[in-house]
Short mmCIF file of C-alpha atoms in Angstrom, two decimals:
data_model
loop_
_atom_site.label_atom_id
_atom_site.label_comp_id
_atom_site.label_asym_id
_atom_site.label_seq_id
_atom_site.Cartn_x
_atom_site.Cartn_y
_atom_site.Cartn_z
CA ASN A 1 13.02 -44.19 21.50
CA ALA A 2 15.30 -41.25 22.75
CA GLY A 3 14.65 -39.03 19.73
CA VAL A 4 17.14 -36.37 19.38
CA THR A 5 19.87 -36.03 21.86
CA GLN A 6 22.22 -32.97 22.23
CA THR A 7 24.98 -32.56 24.76
CA PRO A 8 25.99 -30.56 26.54
CA LYS A 9 22.96 -28.67 27.80
CA PHE A 10 24.98 -25.52 28.68
CA GLN A 11 28.55 -24.62 27.79
CA VAL A 12 30.76 -21.47 28.50
CA LEU A 13 34.11 -20.73 26.46
CA LYS A 14 36.53 -18.27 26.10
CA THR A 15 37.12 -16.26 22.83
CA GLY A 16 39.38 -18.65 20.78
CA GLN A 17 38.59 -21.86 22.53
CA SER A 18 37.53 -24.71 20.21
CA MET A 19 34.59 -27.22 21.05
CA THR A 20 32.18 -30.05 19.57
CA LEU A 21 28.51 -29.76 20.35
CA GLN A 22 27.18 -33.44 19.91
CA CYS A 23 23.97 -34.45 18.51
CA ALA A 24 22.57 -38.07 18.05
CA GLN A 25 19.15 -39.51 16.87
CA ASP A 26 17.86 -42.95 17.37
CA MET A 27 15.23 -42.71 14.48
CA ASN A 28 17.21 -43.77 11.66
CA HIS A 29 16.57 -40.64 10.13
CA GLU A 30 18.74 -39.76 6.97
CA TYR A 31 18.32 -35.99 7.03
CA MET A 32 19.95 -33.97 10.13
CA SER A 33 20.68 -30.16 10.49
CA TRP A 34 22.04 -27.74 12.76
CA TYR A 35 20.21 -24.30 13.40
CA ARG A 36 21.25 -21.69 15.94
CA GLN A 37 18.91 -19.14 17.72
CA ASP A 38 19.77 -15.71 18.98
CA PRO A 39 17.65 -13.83 21.59
CA GLY A 40 14.21 -13.13 20.25
CA MET A 41 14.80 -14.32 16.82
CA GLY A 42 13.89 -17.43 14.64
CA LEU A 43 16.23 -20.29 13.91
CA ARG A 44 18.71 -19.93 11.18
CA LEU A 45 20.28 -22.96 9.44
CA ILE A 46 23.98 -23.48 9.65
CA HIS A 47 24.73 -26.90 8.13
CA TYR A 48 22.87 -29.77 7.26
CA SER A 49 23.26 -33.49 6.02
CA VAL A 50 21.10 -35.78 3.65
CA GLY A 51 23.01 -38.77 4.49
CA ALA A 52 26.22 -40.25 5.96
CA GLY A 53 29.16 -38.83 4.34
CA ILE A 54 27.22 -36.03 2.92
CA THR A 55 27.05 -32.44 4.15
CA ASP A 56 26.37 -28.93 2.63
CA GLN A 57 26.21 -25.33 4.31
CA GLY A 58 23.13 -23.73 5.30
CA GLU A 59 22.39 -19.78 5.74
CA VAL A 60 25.12 -19.09 8.58
CA PRO A 61 27.84 -21.56 8.20
CA ASN A 62 31.13 -19.61 8.75
CA GLY A 63 33.17 -20.57 11.78
CA TYR A 64 31.55 -24.00 12.13
CA ASN A 65 32.31 -27.44 10.54
CA VAL A 66 30.20 -30.53 10.63
CA SER A 67 30.91 -34.22 9.51
CA ARG A 68 28.58 -37.25 9.17
CA SER A 69 30.39 -40.63 9.38
CA THR A 70 27.25 -42.45 10.72
CA THR A 71 23.55 -42.13 10.25
CA GLU A 72 23.17 -41.42 14.11
CA ASP A 73 25.56 -38.70 14.96
CA PHE A 74 26.20 -35.35 13.53
CA PRO A 75 28.71 -33.14 15.56
CA LEU A 76 28.93 -29.43 15.17
CA ARG A 77 32.55 -28.09 15.52
CA LEU A 78 33.36 -24.54 16.45
CA LEU A 79 36.83 -23.80 15.24
CA SER A 80 37.55 -20.67 17.34
CA ALA A 81 34.87 -19.39 19.26
CA ALA A 82 33.75 -15.82 19.00
CA PRO A 83 31.46 -14.01 21.16
CA SER A 84 29.02 -13.69 18.17
CA GLN A 85 28.56 -17.48 18.55
CA THR A 86 26.68 -16.81 21.73
CA SER A 87 23.44 -18.48 20.90
CA VAL A 88 21.18 -21.46 21.38
CA TYR A 89 22.05 -24.34 19.09
CA PHE A 90 19.45 -26.78 17.92
CA CYS A 91 19.89 -30.25 16.01
CA ALA A 92 16.94 -31.61 14.22
CA SER A 93 16.52 -34.81 12.18
CA SER A 94 13.87 -36.07 9.63
CA TYR A 95 13.26 -38.79 7.21
CA GLY A 96 13.45 -36.49 4.41
CA THR A 97 12.66 -33.03 3.38
CA GLY A 98 9.83 -30.89 1.97
CA SER A 99 6.91 -32.81 3.36
CA SER A 100 8.57 -34.36 6.38
CA GLU A 101 8.28 -33.57 9.93
CA GLN A 102 11.47 -32.36 11.60
CA PHE A 103 12.23 -33.62 15.02
CA PHE A 104 14.31 -30.98 17.34
CA GLY A 105 16.75 -31.72 20.25
CA PRO A 106 16.49 -29.73 23.53
CA GLY A 107 19.22 -27.32 22.38
CA THR A 108 22.70 -26.44 23.82
CA ARG A 109 23.04 -22.85 25.47
CA LEU A 110 26.34 -21.65 24.51
CA THR A 111 27.96 -18.53 26.00
CA VAL A 112 31.47 -17.34 24.45
CA LEU A 113 33.07 -14.78 26.97
CA ASP B 1 13.69 -18.31 -1.29
CA ALA B 2 10.15 -17.61 -0.35
CA LYS B 3 9.28 -15.63 2.66
CA THR B 4 6.66 -15.76 5.21
CA THR B 5 5.05 -12.53 7.01
CA GLN B 6 3.21 -13.15 10.55
CA PRO B 7 2.23 -10.68 12.82
CA ASN B 8 4.45 -10.39 16.00
CA SER B 9 1.88 -11.34 18.70
CA MET B 10 -1.60 -12.42 19.46
CA GLU B 11 -3.76 -12.74 22.26
CA SER B 12 -6.45 -15.32 23.04
CA ASN B 13 -8.67 -16.08 25.81
CA GLU B 14 -8.63 -19.80 27.00
CA GLU B 15 -11.09 -22.24 25.43
CA GLU B 16 -11.58 -19.88 22.45
CA PRO B 17 -10.56 -20.78 18.94
CA VAL B 18 -7.51 -18.95 17.81
CA HIS B 19 -6.66 -18.16 14.02
CA LEU B 20 -3.02 -17.48 13.35
CA PRO B 21 -2.31 -15.74 9.82
CA CYS B 22 0.71 -16.44 7.57
CA ASN B 23 1.16 -14.48 4.18
CA HIS B 24 3.42 -16.30 1.67
CA SER B 25 2.97 -14.32 -1.62
CA THR B 26 6.03 -15.89 -3.40
CA ILE B 27 5.58 -19.31 -2.74
CA SER B 28 6.16 -21.74 -5.36
CA GLY B 29 3.93 -24.56 -6.77
CA THR B 30 6.37 -27.18 -4.86
CA ASP B 31 6.65 -25.50 -1.47
CA TYR B 32 5.18 -27.21 1.24
CA ILE B 33 3.53 -24.85 4.32
CA HIS B 34 4.85 -25.94 7.85
CA TRP B 35 3.67 -24.74 11.18
CA TYR B 36 6.15 -25.14 14.34
CA ARG B 37 5.72 -23.96 17.56
CA GLN B 38 8.24 -23.30 20.39
CA LEU B 39 7.43 -23.37 24.13
CA PRO B 40 9.69 -21.38 26.29
CA SER B 41 13.16 -22.90 26.77
CA GLN B 42 12.27 -25.79 24.28
CA GLY B 43 13.28 -26.85 20.85
CA PRO B 44 10.59 -26.46 17.99
CA GLU B 45 7.73 -28.88 17.83
CA TYR B 46 5.83 -29.99 14.65
CA VAL B 47 2.49 -28.66 14.67
CA ILE B 48 1.18 -29.25 10.96
CA HIS B 49 2.19 -29.05 7.29
CA GLY B 50 0.01 -28.89 4.12
CA LEU B 51 0.47 -28.36 0.41
CA THR B 52 -2.87 -27.29 -1.23
CA SER B 53 -5.74 -28.78 0.47
CA ASN B 54 -6.78 -28.10 4.21
CA VAL B 55 -5.25 -30.29 6.87
CA ASN B 56 -6.37 -31.56 10.32
CA ASN B 57 -4.68 -33.52 13.00
CA ARG B 58 -5.12 -33.54 16.76
CA MET B 59 -3.24 -30.51 17.32
CA ALA B 60 -4.69 -27.94 14.84
CA SER B 61 -6.17 -27.55 11.52
CA LEU B 62 -4.53 -25.57 8.55
CA ALA B 63 -6.32 -23.64 6.13
CA ILE B 64 -4.59 -22.91 2.91
CA ALA B 65 -6.13 -20.12 0.40
CA GLU B 66 -6.90 -21.35 -3.05
CA ASP B 67 -3.86 -19.33 -4.56
CA ARG B 68 -1.82 -20.71 -1.62
CA LYS B 69 -0.52 -17.00 -1.00
CA SER B 70 -1.83 -17.20 2.60
CA SER B 71 -2.67 -19.67 5.29
CA THR B 72 -4.23 -19.83 8.65
CA LEU B 73 -3.31 -22.08 11.57
CA ILE B 74 -6.51 -22.89 13.47
CA LEU B 75 -6.34 -23.88 17.30
CA HIS B 76 -9.76 -24.79 17.90
CA ARG B 77 -9.77 -24.35 21.87
CA ALA B 78 -6.85 -22.42 23.03
CA THR B 79 -5.27 -23.87 26.52
CA LEU B 80 -2.48 -22.25 28.42
CA ARG B 81 -0.32 -24.81 27.15
CA ASP B 82 -0.53 -23.32 23.69
CA ALA B 83 1.15 -20.31 24.74
CA ALA B 84 4.11 -20.38 22.46
CA VAL B 85 5.87 -18.99 19.53
CA TYR B 86 4.33 -20.13 16.20
CA TYR B 87 6.29 -20.44 13.12
CA CYS B 88 4.88 -20.34 9.49
CA ILE B 89 7.68 -21.93 7.36
CA LEU B 90 8.31 -22.54 3.91
CA SER B 91 11.36 -24.76 2.71
CA LEU B 92 14.76 -23.60 1.83
CA ARG B 93 14.72 -24.72 -1.82
CA ASN B 94 18.75 -24.24 -2.30
CA ALA B 95 19.64 -26.02 1.14
CA GLY B 96 17.86 -29.39 0.73
CA ASN B 97 14.42 -28.16 1.56
CA MET B 98 15.57 -27.55 5.07
CA LEU B 99 13.36 -24.96 7.05
CA THR B 100 13.83 -21.46 7.51
CA PHE B 101 12.29 -19.62 10.47
CA GLY B 102 11.18 -15.98 10.42
CA GLY B 103 10.13 -14.23 13.40
CA GLY B 104 6.93 -16.32 14.27
CA THR B 105 4.09 -15.04 16.16
CA ARG B 106 3.93 -15.19 19.84
CA LEU B 107 0.66 -16.20 21.12
CA MET B 108 -0.62 -15.46 24.62
CA VAL B 109 -3.37 -17.26 26.34
CA LYS B 110 -5.34 -15.51 28.84
CA PRO B 111 -7.26 -17.77 31.44
#
């Protein structure tokens, strides 16, 4: 199993550009989520999904969109990048929540100029 | 949602036990206590979780207070590879029980 994979590893955008961060998992997990981590801080939940076709907002959803058309993929779209979105983005998946272990991807380091 | 409080940093000597404390005084009866760690430049990694009883696995032990308002992660013999930020986490009940990370404890291990 590859686990949770994320692409790209690094990305530089200009203010106002849009892009999609990719996340895929091959563990048949129902639950997937996106977090961002700013320097020296813990992770904050952006959006999450409890199954294909179902998404919901986390703590910091503004400026981001998600969709979940398949169990395996959960892309995160930045609509119009801003310098405040400079961060490291982590995708995670799990069988369920509450008591389930979450598996994290390696992260995407995004810089917005 | 319930919050956790951890010391910002701790130091340990290699091959000695480490006790990482966490306070969660507003925990609810259905909240699991999770511990994750994050090595430099990596995503978080699951360590252990529990509800009421103490838990052991190959990585660590989790001691949960009887009133569940605090817990302690125990690394039995710290190695240099255990140097990381350790997060004590409760779930976000209004967000599908996803995790909410605080600042964590940065563990430094001295040879």
